[in-house]
Short mmCIF file of C-alpha atoms and ligand atoms in Angstrom, two decimals:
data_model
loop_
_atom_site.label_atom_id
_atom_site.label_comp_id
_atom_site.label_asym_id
_atom_site.label_seq_id
_atom_site.Cartn_x
_atom_site.Cartn_y
_atom_site.Cartn_z
CA UNK A 1 162.31 47.14 135.83
CA UNK A 2 165.21 49.79 135.72
CA UNK A 3 164.45 53.34 135.66
CA UNK A 4 166.13 56.57 134.11
CA UNK A 5 168.09 56.50 137.33
CA UNK A 6 169.18 52.77 137.09
CA UNK A 7 169.93 53.34 133.51
CA UNK A 8 172.19 56.37 133.83
CA UNK A 9 174.12 54.86 136.63
CA UNK A 10 175.04 51.64 134.48
CA UNK A 11 175.68 54.22 131.66
CA UNK A 12 178.33 55.87 133.30
CA UNK A 13 179.42 52.27 134.93
CA UNK A 14 179.78 51.06 131.21
CA UNK A 15 182.06 54.44 130.55
CA UNK A 16 183.88 53.78 133.37
CA UNK A 17 185.24 50.23 132.17
CA UNK A 18 184.59 49.85 128.08
CA UNK A 19 185.20 53.40 126.73
CA UNK A 20 188.64 53.02 124.67
CA UNK A 21 188.52 49.42 124.38
CA UNK A 22 187.92 48.00 121.12
CA UNK A 23 185.19 45.40 119.87
CA UNK A 24 187.09 42.42 118.16
CA UNK A 25 184.39 39.92 117.25
CA UNK A 26 180.45 39.72 118.29
CA UNK A 27 178.61 36.45 118.96
CA UNK A 28 174.71 37.19 118.80
CA UNK A 29 172.44 34.40 119.71
CA UNK A 30 169.17 32.64 118.09
CA UNK A 31 166.46 34.84 119.80
CA UNK A 32 165.14 37.29 117.52
CA UNK A 33 163.06 39.08 119.79
CA UNK A 34 165.77 41.45 121.07
CA UNK A 35 167.26 42.29 117.82
CA UNK A 36 165.96 45.42 116.74
CA UNK A 37 168.47 45.66 113.64
CA UNK A 38 169.55 42.60 112.00
CA UNK A 39 172.11 40.54 114.09
CA UNK A 40 174.71 40.58 110.76
CA UNK A 41 174.03 44.07 110.82
CA UNK A 42 174.90 44.45 115.13
CA UNK A 43 178.02 42.00 114.76
CA UNK A 44 179.62 43.87 111.39
CA UNK A 45 178.46 47.41 112.62
CA UNK A 46 180.37 46.85 116.26
CA UNK A 47 183.15 44.75 115.03
CA UNK A 48 186.11 46.64 114.50
CA UNK A 49 184.48 50.13 116.28
CA UNK A 50 186.76 51.76 119.10
CA UNK A 51 183.75 52.58 122.11
CA UNK A 52 184.07 56.76 122.22
CA UNK A 53 182.19 56.99 125.37
CA UNK A 54 178.63 55.22 126.84
CA UNK A 55 175.75 57.82 127.86
CA UNK A 56 172.01 57.63 128.66
CA UNK A 57 169.33 59.43 126.38
CA UNK A 58 165.95 58.17 128.35
CA UNK A 59 165.94 54.95 129.12
CA UNK A 60 168.49 53.83 126.56
CA UNK A 61 172.08 52.93 127.02
CA UNK A 62 174.24 54.54 124.09
CA UNK A 63 177.80 53.58 122.80
CA UNK A 64 179.29 56.52 120.98
CA UNK A 65 181.43 53.84 118.16
CA UNK A 66 184.54 55.13 116.38
CA UNK A 67 185.86 53.24 113.41
CA UNK A 68 188.93 51.78 113.96
CA UNK A 69 191.42 53.39 112.01
CA UNK A 70 195.26 51.23 113.13
CA UNK A 71 192.29 48.27 110.72
CA UNK A 72 191.82 48.50 107.05
CA UNK A 73 189.07 50.43 106.20
CA UNK A 74 185.50 48.89 105.69
CA UNK A 75 185.49 47.82 101.53
CA UNK A 76 183.40 50.99 99.65
CA UNK A 77 179.94 50.96 98.22
CA UNK A 78 178.67 49.51 94.99
CA UNK A 79 178.31 52.34 92.83
CA UNK A 80 175.53 52.00 90.47
CA UNK A 81 176.62 50.11 87.04
CA UNK A 82 176.35 51.81 83.42
CA UNK A 83 172.84 51.67 82.03
CA UNK A 84 171.65 50.24 85.77
CA UNK A 85 170.10 52.38 88.84
CA UNK A 86 171.67 52.34 91.95
CA UNK A 87 172.05 48.81 93.59
CA UNK A 88 169.56 47.97 95.12
CA UNK A 89 170.30 46.83 98.83
CA UNK A 90 167.69 47.30 101.88
CA UNK A 91 169.17 49.88 104.46
CA UNK A 92 168.94 47.62 106.74
CA UNK A 93 170.80 44.65 105.64
CA UNK A 94 174.44 47.22 105.33
CA UNK A 95 176.49 47.66 108.48
CA UNK A 96 176.60 51.19 110.03
CA UNK A 97 179.84 52.32 109.27
CA UNK A 98 179.37 55.79 109.44
CA UNK A 99 182.30 57.67 111.64
CA UNK A 100 179.21 58.42 113.75
CA UNK A 101 177.63 55.01 114.60
CA UNK A 102 175.94 54.18 117.32
CA UNK A 103 175.00 50.63 119.29
CA UNK A 104 171.38 51.31 121.48
CA UNK A 105 170.72 48.92 124.11
CA UNK A 106 166.96 49.31 125.76
CA UNK A 107 167.11 46.76 128.78
CA UNK A 108 163.77 46.33 128.85
CA UNK A 109 162.78 44.50 132.19
CA UNK A 110 165.58 42.35 133.12
CA UNK A 111 168.01 43.31 130.63
CA UNK A 112 171.35 43.46 131.84
CA UNK A 113 174.64 44.04 131.12
CA UNK A 114 177.72 42.53 132.63
CA UNK A 115 181.82 42.86 131.55
CA UNK A 116 183.91 40.47 132.81
CA UNK A 117 185.82 37.73 131.95
CA UNK A 118 186.41 35.62 128.84
CA UNK A 119 186.71 32.45 131.74
CA UNK A 120 183.54 34.05 133.51
CA UNK A 121 180.34 31.09 132.72
CA UNK A 122 178.09 32.37 130.43
CA UNK A 123 174.73 33.16 131.70
CA UNK A 124 171.45 31.78 130.82
CA UNK A 125 169.68 33.87 128.48
CA UNK A 126 172.53 36.03 127.29
CA UNK A 127 172.21 37.32 123.41
CA UNK A 128 175.24 39.05 122.83
CA UNK A 129 178.89 38.54 123.66
CA UNK A 130 181.23 41.39 121.90
CA UNK A 131 184.68 40.36 123.25
CA UNK A 132 186.85 43.04 123.74
CA UNK A 133 190.67 44.02 123.13
CA UNK A 134 191.63 44.20 126.90
CA UNK A 135 190.43 40.25 126.31
CA UNK A 136 187.36 41.36 128.78
CA UNK A 137 183.73 40.78 126.80
CA UNK A 138 181.00 42.70 127.22
CA UNK A 139 177.30 40.56 127.26
CA UNK A 140 173.91 41.31 127.35
CA UNK A 141 171.71 39.22 129.46
CA UNK A 142 167.94 39.05 129.30
CA UNK A 143 165.36 36.20 130.37
CA UNK A 144 162.37 37.95 129.73
CA UNK A 145 163.83 39.35 126.14
CA UNK A 146 161.38 43.49 126.74
CA UNK A 147 165.46 44.49 125.85
CA UNK A 148 166.62 46.19 122.60
CA UNK A 149 169.51 46.24 121.11
CA UNK A 150 170.16 47.72 117.67
CA UNK A 151 172.33 50.29 115.72
CA UNK A 152 171.85 53.75 114.24
CA UNK A 153 174.12 55.78 112.21
CA UNK A 154 174.27 58.71 114.70
CA UNK A 155 172.64 61.43 116.62
CA UNK A 156 169.89 58.82 118.42
CA UNK A 157 167.01 60.86 119.17
CA UNK A 158 164.40 58.62 121.85
CA UNK A 159 161.83 61.71 121.52
CA UNK A 160 160.89 63.64 124.59
CA UNK A 161 162.71 66.25 126.16
CA UNK A 162 166.16 65.28 129.16
CA UNK A 163 164.24 65.33 132.24
CA UNK A 164 167.09 66.42 134.21
CA UNK A 165 168.01 68.92 131.24
CA UNK A 166 164.43 70.22 130.60
CA UNK A 167 164.94 73.73 132.69
CA UNK A 168 161.52 75.27 134.45
CA UNK A 169 159.93 76.87 131.48
CA UNK A 170 160.45 74.43 128.74
CA UNK A 171 158.64 71.99 131.74
CA UNK A 172 155.83 73.85 132.25
CA UNK A 173 155.36 74.68 128.70
CA UNK A 174 155.31 71.02 128.36
CA UNK A 175 152.46 70.05 130.67
CA UNK A 176 149.98 73.60 131.04
CA UNK A 177 146.86 73.06 129.51
CA UNK A 178 146.86 69.09 129.01
CA UNK A 179 143.43 66.94 130.01
CA UNK A 180 144.80 64.47 131.76
CA UNK A 181 145.61 63.06 135.11
CA UNK A 182 149.31 64.84 136.40
CA UNK A 183 150.71 60.97 136.74
CA UNK A 184 150.03 59.82 132.87
CA UNK A 185 151.43 63.27 131.80
CA UNK A 186 154.22 62.39 133.89
CA UNK A 187 154.69 58.67 132.52
CA UNK A 188 153.89 60.01 128.58
CA UNK A 189 157.71 60.03 126.90
CA UNK A 190 156.90 61.76 123.77
CA UNK A 191 157.09 64.76 126.79
CA UNK A 192 159.34 63.97 129.34
CA UNK A 193 161.63 60.75 128.39
CA UNK A 194 162.92 57.79 131.40
CA UNK A 195 160.35 59.37 133.96
CA UNK A 196 158.65 55.58 135.93
CA UNK A 197 155.77 54.96 137.86
CA UNK A 198 158.30 55.21 141.01
CA UNK A 199 159.54 58.96 140.40
CA UNK A 200 156.51 59.94 139.19
CA UNK A 201 154.70 59.28 142.34
CA UNK A 202 158.17 60.35 144.53
CA UNK A 203 158.10 63.65 142.36
CA UNK A 204 154.16 64.46 142.63
CA UNK A 205 154.36 63.51 146.57
CA UNK A 206 157.36 65.88 146.81
CA UNK A 207 154.80 68.77 144.65
CA UNK A 208 151.62 68.57 146.49
CA UNK A 209 150.25 67.50 144.02
CA UNK A 210 147.95 64.24 143.57
CA UNK A 211 148.09 61.61 140.96
CA UNK A 212 144.53 62.00 139.49
CA UNK A 213 145.26 65.86 139.18
CA UNK A 214 144.03 66.67 135.77
CA UNK A 215 147.60 68.60 134.74
CA UNK A 216 145.50 71.91 133.41
CA UNK A 217 144.35 72.52 136.75
CA UNK A 218 147.99 72.53 138.18
CA UNK A 219 148.95 76.56 138.87
CA UNK A 220 152.68 77.86 136.69
CA UNK A 221 154.06 77.76 140.76
CA UNK A 222 153.15 74.39 141.53
CA UNK A 223 154.08 72.62 137.91
CA UNK A 224 157.20 74.86 139.22
CA UNK A 225 157.50 73.15 142.35
CA UNK A 226 156.80 69.80 140.39
CA UNK A 227 160.30 70.70 137.86
CA UNK A 228 162.14 71.23 140.59
CA UNK A 229 160.58 67.29 142.91
CA UNK A 230 161.37 65.52 139.59
CA UNK A 231 165.11 66.48 139.12
CA UNK A 232 165.48 66.74 142.26
CA UNK A 233 164.10 62.90 143.14
CA UNK A 234 166.12 61.96 139.83
CA UNK A 235 169.59 62.92 140.77
CA UNK A 236 168.96 61.78 144.35
CA UNK A 237 168.34 58.88 143.15
CA UNK A 238 171.54 58.75 140.79
CA UNK A 239 173.38 59.60 143.29
CA UNK A 240 172.65 56.87 145.58
CA UNK A 241 172.85 54.34 141.97
CA UNK A 242 176.39 55.77 141.80
CA UNK A 243 177.32 53.51 145.31
CA UNK A 244 176.05 50.19 144.18
CA UNK A 245 177.55 50.32 140.07
CA UNK A 246 179.71 47.61 140.42
CA UNK A 247 176.86 44.97 141.91
CA UNK A 248 174.53 45.73 138.79
CA UNK A 249 177.28 45.92 135.65
CA UNK A 250 179.79 42.68 137.06
CA UNK A 251 179.91 39.56 136.59
CA UNK A 252 177.23 38.47 138.76
CA UNK A 253 174.93 40.96 137.62
CA UNK A 254 173.39 41.23 140.72
CA UNK A 255 170.52 43.38 139.98
CA UNK A 256 170.20 45.04 144.30
CA UNK A 257 170.31 48.79 143.63
CA UNK A 258 169.85 50.35 146.54
CA UNK A 259 167.35 52.73 146.13
CA UNK A 260 166.17 56.13 147.50
CA UNK A 261 163.67 55.68 150.25
CA UNK A 262 160.90 55.67 149.09
CA UNK A 263 157.67 58.32 150.54
CA UNK A 264 155.06 56.46 148.82
CA UNK A 265 155.59 54.14 146.22
CA UNK A 266 154.83 50.93 147.42
CA UNK A 267 153.62 52.01 151.11
CA UNK A 268 150.00 51.82 150.29
CA UNK A 269 148.90 51.56 153.80
CA UNK A 270 152.38 53.01 156.20
CA UNK A 271 151.80 56.46 157.52
CA UNK A 272 152.91 59.03 155.76
CA UNK A 273 156.22 60.36 156.31
CA UNK A 274 155.76 64.12 156.77
CA UNK A 275 151.93 63.84 158.33
CA UNK A 276 151.31 60.00 159.50
CA UNK A 277 148.38 59.70 156.89
CA UNK A 278 147.72 56.40 155.62
CA UNK A 279 149.54 55.99 152.02
CA UNK A 280 146.71 55.20 149.44
CA UNK A 281 146.86 53.40 146.48
CA UNK A 282 145.23 53.98 143.15
CA UNK A 283 145.28 51.92 139.77
CA UNK A 284 145.60 54.81 136.63
CA UNK A 285 145.93 53.81 133.23
CA UNK A 286 146.87 50.18 134.36
CA UNK A 287 149.59 51.80 136.80
CA UNK A 288 150.03 51.92 140.58
CA UNK A 289 150.01 55.44 142.01
CA UNK A 290 150.77 55.67 146.03
CA UNK A 291 149.63 59.55 146.94
CA UNK A 292 149.37 61.11 150.80
CA UNK A 293 145.80 62.28 150.43
CA UNK A 294 146.51 65.21 153.50
CA UNK A 295 149.96 66.62 151.87
CA UNK A 296 149.13 66.53 148.35
CA UNK A 297 146.17 68.20 146.47
ZN1 LIG B 1 150.82 63.34 154.42
#
Protein backbone atom coordinates (compact mmCIF):
# COMPACT_ATOMS: atom_id res chain seq x y z
CA UNK A 1 0.00 0.00 0.00
CA UNK A 2 1.56 3.29 -1.01
CA UNK A 3 2.38 5.50 1.95
CA UNK A 4 3.17 9.19 2.02
CA UNK A 5 6.69 8.94 0.54
CA UNK A 6 5.48 6.77 -2.34
CA UNK A 7 2.57 9.09 -3.05
CA UNK A 8 4.93 12.08 -2.93
CA UNK A 9 7.27 10.33 -5.36
CA UNK A 10 4.41 9.44 -7.71
CA UNK A 11 2.97 12.96 -7.57
CA UNK A 12 6.39 14.42 -8.40
CA UNK A 13 6.81 11.97 -11.26
CA UNK A 14 3.40 12.88 -12.65
CA UNK A 15 4.10 16.58 -12.20
CA UNK A 16 7.25 16.21 -14.31
CA UNK A 17 5.45 14.24 -16.99
CA UNK A 18 2.03 15.81 -17.44
CA UNK A 19 2.12 19.38 -16.13
CA UNK A 20 1.37 21.74 -19.01
CA UNK A 21 -0.42 19.03 -20.97
CA UNK A 22 -4.16 19.28 -21.67
CA UNK A 23 -6.75 16.54 -21.23
CA UNK A 24 -8.50 16.12 -24.57
CA UNK A 25 -10.92 13.35 -23.73
CA UNK A 26 -11.65 10.90 -20.95
CA UNK A 27 -12.81 7.29 -20.99
CA UNK A 28 -14.13 5.83 -17.74
CA UNK A 29 -14.87 2.15 -17.21
CA UNK A 30 -18.12 0.73 -15.92
CA UNK A 31 -16.99 -0.14 -12.38
CA UNK A 32 -18.48 2.27 -9.87
CA UNK A 33 -16.32 1.51 -6.82
CA UNK A 34 -13.39 3.81 -7.64
CA UNK A 35 -15.63 6.73 -8.59
CA UNK A 36 -16.29 9.14 -5.74
CA UNK A 37 -17.72 11.69 -8.17
CA UNK A 38 -20.03 10.67 -11.02
CA UNK A 39 -18.26 9.44 -14.14
CA UNK A 40 -19.93 12.12 -16.25
CA UNK A 41 -18.84 14.81 -13.82
CA UNK A 42 -15.25 13.57 -13.71
CA UNK A 43 -15.10 13.44 -17.51
CA UNK A 44 -16.71 16.85 -18.00
CA UNK A 45 -14.44 18.41 -15.38
CA UNK A 46 -11.23 17.01 -16.86
CA UNK A 47 -11.96 17.45 -20.55
CA UNK A 48 -10.44 20.56 -22.06
CA UNK A 49 -8.48 21.36 -18.92
CA UNK A 50 -4.79 22.04 -18.77
CA UNK A 51 -2.85 20.43 -15.93
CA UNK A 52 -1.24 23.25 -13.96
CA UNK A 53 0.49 21.17 -11.31
CA UNK A 54 0.41 17.74 -9.70
CA UNK A 55 1.10 17.56 -5.99
CA UNK A 56 0.34 15.55 -2.87
CA UNK A 57 -2.08 16.27 -0.03
CA UNK A 58 -1.82 13.59 2.65
CA UNK A 59 -2.01 10.37 0.64
CA UNK A 60 -3.97 11.96 -2.20
CA UNK A 61 -2.58 12.97 -5.57
CA UNK A 62 -3.99 16.35 -6.55
CA UNK A 63 -4.11 17.62 -10.14
CA UNK A 64 -4.69 21.38 -10.29
CA UNK A 65 -6.60 22.13 -13.48
CA UNK A 66 -7.09 25.23 -15.56
CA UNK A 67 -9.68 25.86 -18.24
CA UNK A 68 -7.94 25.81 -21.61
CA UNK A 69 -8.68 29.24 -23.06
CA UNK A 70 -8.07 28.02 -26.59
CA UNK A 71 -11.38 26.21 -26.38
CA UNK A 72 -14.81 27.72 -26.47
CA UNK A 73 -15.97 28.68 -22.98
CA UNK A 74 -18.41 26.33 -21.30
CA UNK A 75 -22.05 27.35 -21.78
CA UNK A 76 -23.36 29.45 -18.93
CA UNK A 77 -25.66 27.81 -16.40
CA UNK A 78 -29.38 28.17 -16.60
CA UNK A 79 -30.64 31.03 -14.50
CA UNK A 80 -33.99 30.97 -12.74
CA UNK A 81 -36.98 31.58 -14.94
CA UNK A 82 -39.52 34.18 -14.06
CA UNK A 83 -42.01 32.93 -11.53
CA UNK A 84 -40.01 29.83 -10.64
CA UNK A 85 -37.15 29.12 -8.32
CA UNK A 86 -33.67 28.36 -9.54
CA UNK A 87 -33.44 25.33 -11.81
CA UNK A 88 -32.90 22.51 -9.43
CA UNK A 89 -29.98 20.37 -10.31
CA UNK A 90 -27.97 18.38 -7.86
CA UNK A 91 -24.51 19.95 -7.59
CA UNK A 92 -23.06 16.46 -7.93
CA UNK A 93 -24.39 16.28 -11.47
CA UNK A 94 -22.67 19.47 -12.57
CA UNK A 95 -19.24 19.46 -14.09
CA UNK A 96 -16.88 21.49 -11.98
CA UNK A 97 -16.00 24.30 -14.31
CA UNK A 98 -14.43 26.69 -11.84
CA UNK A 99 -11.00 28.11 -12.55
CA UNK A 100 -9.63 26.13 -9.64
CA UNK A 101 -11.00 22.66 -10.36
CA UNK A 102 -8.98 19.75 -9.00
CA UNK A 103 -8.83 16.08 -9.83
CA UNK A 104 -8.10 13.96 -6.76
CA UNK A 105 -6.69 10.45 -6.98
CA UNK A 106 -6.24 8.18 -3.97
CA UNK A 107 -4.34 5.03 -4.87
CA UNK A 108 -5.85 2.89 -2.11
CA UNK A 109 -4.09 -0.47 -1.83
CA UNK A 110 -3.25 -1.31 -5.41
CA UNK A 111 -3.95 1.81 -7.48
CA UNK A 112 -1.46 2.97 -10.10
CA UNK A 113 -1.16 5.97 -12.39
CA UNK A 114 0.54 5.26 -15.67
CA UNK A 115 1.69 7.69 -18.36
CA UNK A 116 2.07 5.86 -21.65
CA UNK A 117 1.81 5.93 -25.42
CA UNK A 118 -1.70 5.34 -26.76
CA UNK A 119 -0.61 2.09 -28.38
CA UNK A 120 0.43 0.55 -25.05
CA UNK A 121 -1.67 -2.46 -24.14
CA UNK A 122 -4.54 -1.56 -21.84
CA UNK A 123 -3.94 -3.35 -18.57
CA UNK A 124 -6.68 -5.32 -16.87
CA UNK A 125 -8.46 -3.24 -14.24
CA UNK A 126 -7.96 0.06 -16.08
CA UNK A 127 -10.72 2.36 -14.81
CA UNK A 128 -9.86 5.66 -16.45
CA UNK A 129 -7.93 6.79 -19.51
CA UNK A 130 -7.28 10.48 -20.11
CA UNK A 131 -6.04 11.26 -23.63
CA UNK A 132 -3.61 14.15 -23.50
CA UNK A 133 -2.93 16.79 -26.15
CA UNK A 134 0.70 15.59 -26.32
CA UNK A 135 -0.58 12.27 -27.68
CA UNK A 136 0.17 10.32 -24.52
CA UNK A 137 -2.36 8.81 -22.15
CA UNK A 138 -2.72 8.98 -18.42
CA UNK A 139 -4.30 5.79 -17.07
CA UNK A 140 -5.61 4.78 -13.68
CA UNK A 141 -5.36 1.06 -12.96
CA UNK A 142 -6.54 -0.57 -9.75
CA UNK A 143 -7.18 -4.32 -9.37
CA UNK A 144 -8.61 -4.20 -5.85
CA UNK A 145 -10.50 -0.95 -6.32
CA UNK A 146 -9.80 0.63 -2.96
CA UNK A 147 -8.54 3.64 -4.91
CA UNK A 148 -10.75 6.69 -5.34
CA UNK A 149 -11.23 9.19 -8.13
CA UNK A 150 -13.05 12.47 -7.57
CA UNK A 151 -13.17 16.08 -8.67
CA UNK A 152 -13.37 19.15 -6.48
CA UNK A 153 -13.90 22.81 -7.09
CA UNK A 154 -10.57 23.72 -5.48
CA UNK A 155 -8.77 23.97 -2.17
CA UNK A 156 -9.01 20.23 -1.54
CA UNK A 157 -8.25 19.51 2.11
CA UNK A 158 -8.14 15.90 3.31
CA UNK A 159 -8.00 17.04 6.97
CA UNK A 160 -5.15 16.69 9.45
CA UNK A 161 -1.78 18.40 9.38
CA UNK A 162 0.88 17.75 6.78
CA UNK A 163 3.66 15.88 8.64
CA UNK A 164 6.43 17.45 6.58
CA UNK A 165 5.17 20.97 7.28
CA UNK A 166 4.19 20.64 10.94
CA UNK A 167 6.30 22.69 13.37
CA UNK A 168 7.64 21.18 16.60
CA UNK A 169 5.20 23.30 18.61
CA UNK A 170 2.21 22.27 16.52
CA UNK A 171 3.30 18.65 16.73
CA UNK A 172 3.52 18.71 20.52
CA UNK A 173 0.14 20.47 20.75
CA UNK A 174 -1.48 17.84 18.51
CA UNK A 175 -0.34 14.87 20.59
CA UNK A 176 0.09 16.13 24.12
CA UNK A 177 -2.28 14.65 26.69
CA UNK A 178 -3.91 12.09 24.40
CA UNK A 179 -5.00 8.89 26.09
CA UNK A 180 -4.36 6.54 23.16
CA UNK A 181 -1.15 4.62 22.50
CA UNK A 182 1.29 6.81 20.58
CA UNK A 183 1.26 4.46 17.59
CA UNK A 184 -2.52 4.86 17.22
CA UNK A 185 -2.17 8.63 17.55
CA UNK A 186 0.46 8.67 14.80
CA UNK A 187 -1.86 6.71 12.51
CA UNK A 188 -4.84 8.97 13.28
CA UNK A 189 -5.30 10.81 9.98
CA UNK A 190 -7.23 13.59 11.71
CA UNK A 191 -4.01 14.57 13.49
CA UNK A 192 -1.24 13.96 10.96
CA UNK A 193 -2.25 13.05 7.44
CA UNK A 194 -0.42 10.42 5.49
CA UNK A 195 1.67 8.64 8.14
CA UNK A 196 1.11 4.91 7.73
CA UNK A 197 2.12 1.78 9.60
CA UNK A 198 5.69 1.36 8.33
CA UNK A 199 6.82 4.92 8.87
CA UNK A 200 5.10 5.14 12.25
CA UNK A 201 7.09 2.11 13.49
CA UNK A 202 10.34 3.45 12.06
CA UNK A 203 9.79 6.90 13.57
CA UNK A 204 9.02 5.47 17.01
CA UNK A 205 12.19 3.39 16.89
CA UNK A 206 14.31 6.42 16.07
CA UNK A 207 12.65 8.42 18.82
CA UNK A 208 13.11 5.57 21.36
CA UNK A 209 9.40 5.32 22.18
CA UNK A 210 7.43 2.07 22.37
CA UNK A 211 4.34 1.87 20.14
CA UNK A 212 2.01 1.02 23.04
CA UNK A 213 3.18 3.87 25.22
CA UNK A 214 0.26 6.05 26.23
CA UNK A 215 0.68 9.41 24.51
CA UNK A 216 -0.06 11.44 27.64
CA UNK A 217 2.98 9.94 29.40
CA UNK A 218 5.41 11.14 26.74
CA UNK A 219 7.37 14.22 27.69
CA UNK A 220 7.49 17.36 25.60
CA UNK A 221 11.15 16.66 24.89
CA UNK A 222 10.41 13.13 23.66
CA UNK A 223 7.60 14.44 21.48
CA UNK A 224 10.12 16.88 20.01
CA UNK A 225 12.37 13.95 19.24
CA UNK A 226 9.48 12.07 17.64
CA UNK A 227 8.64 15.13 15.53
CA UNK A 228 12.19 15.15 14.16
CA UNK A 229 12.13 11.37 13.64
CA UNK A 230 8.87 11.42 11.64
CA UNK A 231 10.16 14.11 9.32
CA UNK A 232 13.56 12.46 8.97
CA UNK A 233 12.09 9.06 8.09
CA UNK A 234 9.65 10.51 5.55
CA UNK A 235 12.30 12.72 3.94
CA UNK A 236 14.76 9.83 3.63
CA UNK A 237 12.10 7.64 2.06
CA UNK A 238 11.14 10.38 -0.40
CA UNK A 239 14.79 10.87 -1.34
CA UNK A 240 15.10 7.12 -2.07
CA UNK A 241 11.78 7.05 -3.91
CA UNK A 242 13.05 9.67 -6.31
CA UNK A 243 15.41 7.19 -7.91
CA UNK A 244 12.70 4.66 -8.72
CA UNK A 245 10.06 7.10 -9.87
CA UNK A 246 10.09 5.96 -13.48
CA UNK A 247 9.38 2.35 -12.54
CA UNK A 248 6.25 3.33 -10.74
CA UNK A 249 4.71 5.78 -13.13
CA UNK A 250 5.79 4.41 -16.49
CA UNK A 251 4.14 2.03 -18.83
CA UNK A 252 4.67 -1.36 -17.27
CA UNK A 253 3.87 -0.02 -13.83
CA UNK A 254 6.40 -2.10 -11.96
CA UNK A 255 5.61 -1.76 -8.30
CA UNK A 256 9.20 -2.12 -7.16
CA UNK A 257 9.85 0.73 -4.79
CA UNK A 258 13.35 1.10 -3.56
CA UNK A 259 12.55 1.17 0.12
CA UNK A 260 14.14 2.69 3.09
CA UNK A 261 15.96 -0.03 4.95
CA UNK A 262 13.58 -0.78 7.78
CA UNK A 263 15.14 -0.87 11.23
CA UNK A 264 12.14 -2.49 12.95
CA UNK A 265 9.18 -2.82 10.57
CA UNK A 266 8.78 -6.41 9.37
CA UNK A 267 11.86 -7.54 11.33
CA UNK A 268 10.21 -9.58 14.10
CA UNK A 269 12.80 -11.86 15.75
CA UNK A 270 15.72 -10.28 13.87
CA UNK A 271 18.42 -8.53 15.92
CA UNK A 272 18.00 -4.80 16.55
CA UNK A 273 20.47 -2.92 14.36
CA UNK A 274 21.44 -0.77 17.34
CA UNK A 275 21.73 -3.26 20.23
CA UNK A 276 21.18 -6.81 18.92
CA UNK A 277 18.03 -7.50 20.96
CA UNK A 278 15.37 -9.45 19.02
CA UNK A 279 12.74 -7.14 17.53
CA UNK A 280 9.27 -7.74 18.92
CA UNK A 281 5.93 -7.52 17.24
CA UNK A 282 2.66 -6.59 18.93
CA UNK A 283 -0.77 -6.11 17.40
CA UNK A 284 -2.29 -2.75 18.16
CA UNK A 285 -5.67 -1.75 16.77
CA UNK A 286 -5.46 -4.61 14.28
CA UNK A 287 -2.09 -3.47 12.91
CA UNK A 288 1.32 -5.00 13.52
CA UNK A 289 3.77 -2.86 15.45
CA UNK A 290 7.46 -3.63 15.65
CA UNK A 291 9.87 -2.37 18.27
CA UNK A 292 13.04 -3.02 20.23
CA UNK A 293 12.30 -3.51 23.92
CA UNK A 294 15.75 -2.26 24.87
CA UNK A 295 16.05 0.84 22.67
CA UNK A 296 12.44 1.92 23.05
CA UNK A 297 10.80 2.84 26.36
ZN1 LIG B 1 17.70 -2.09 20.22
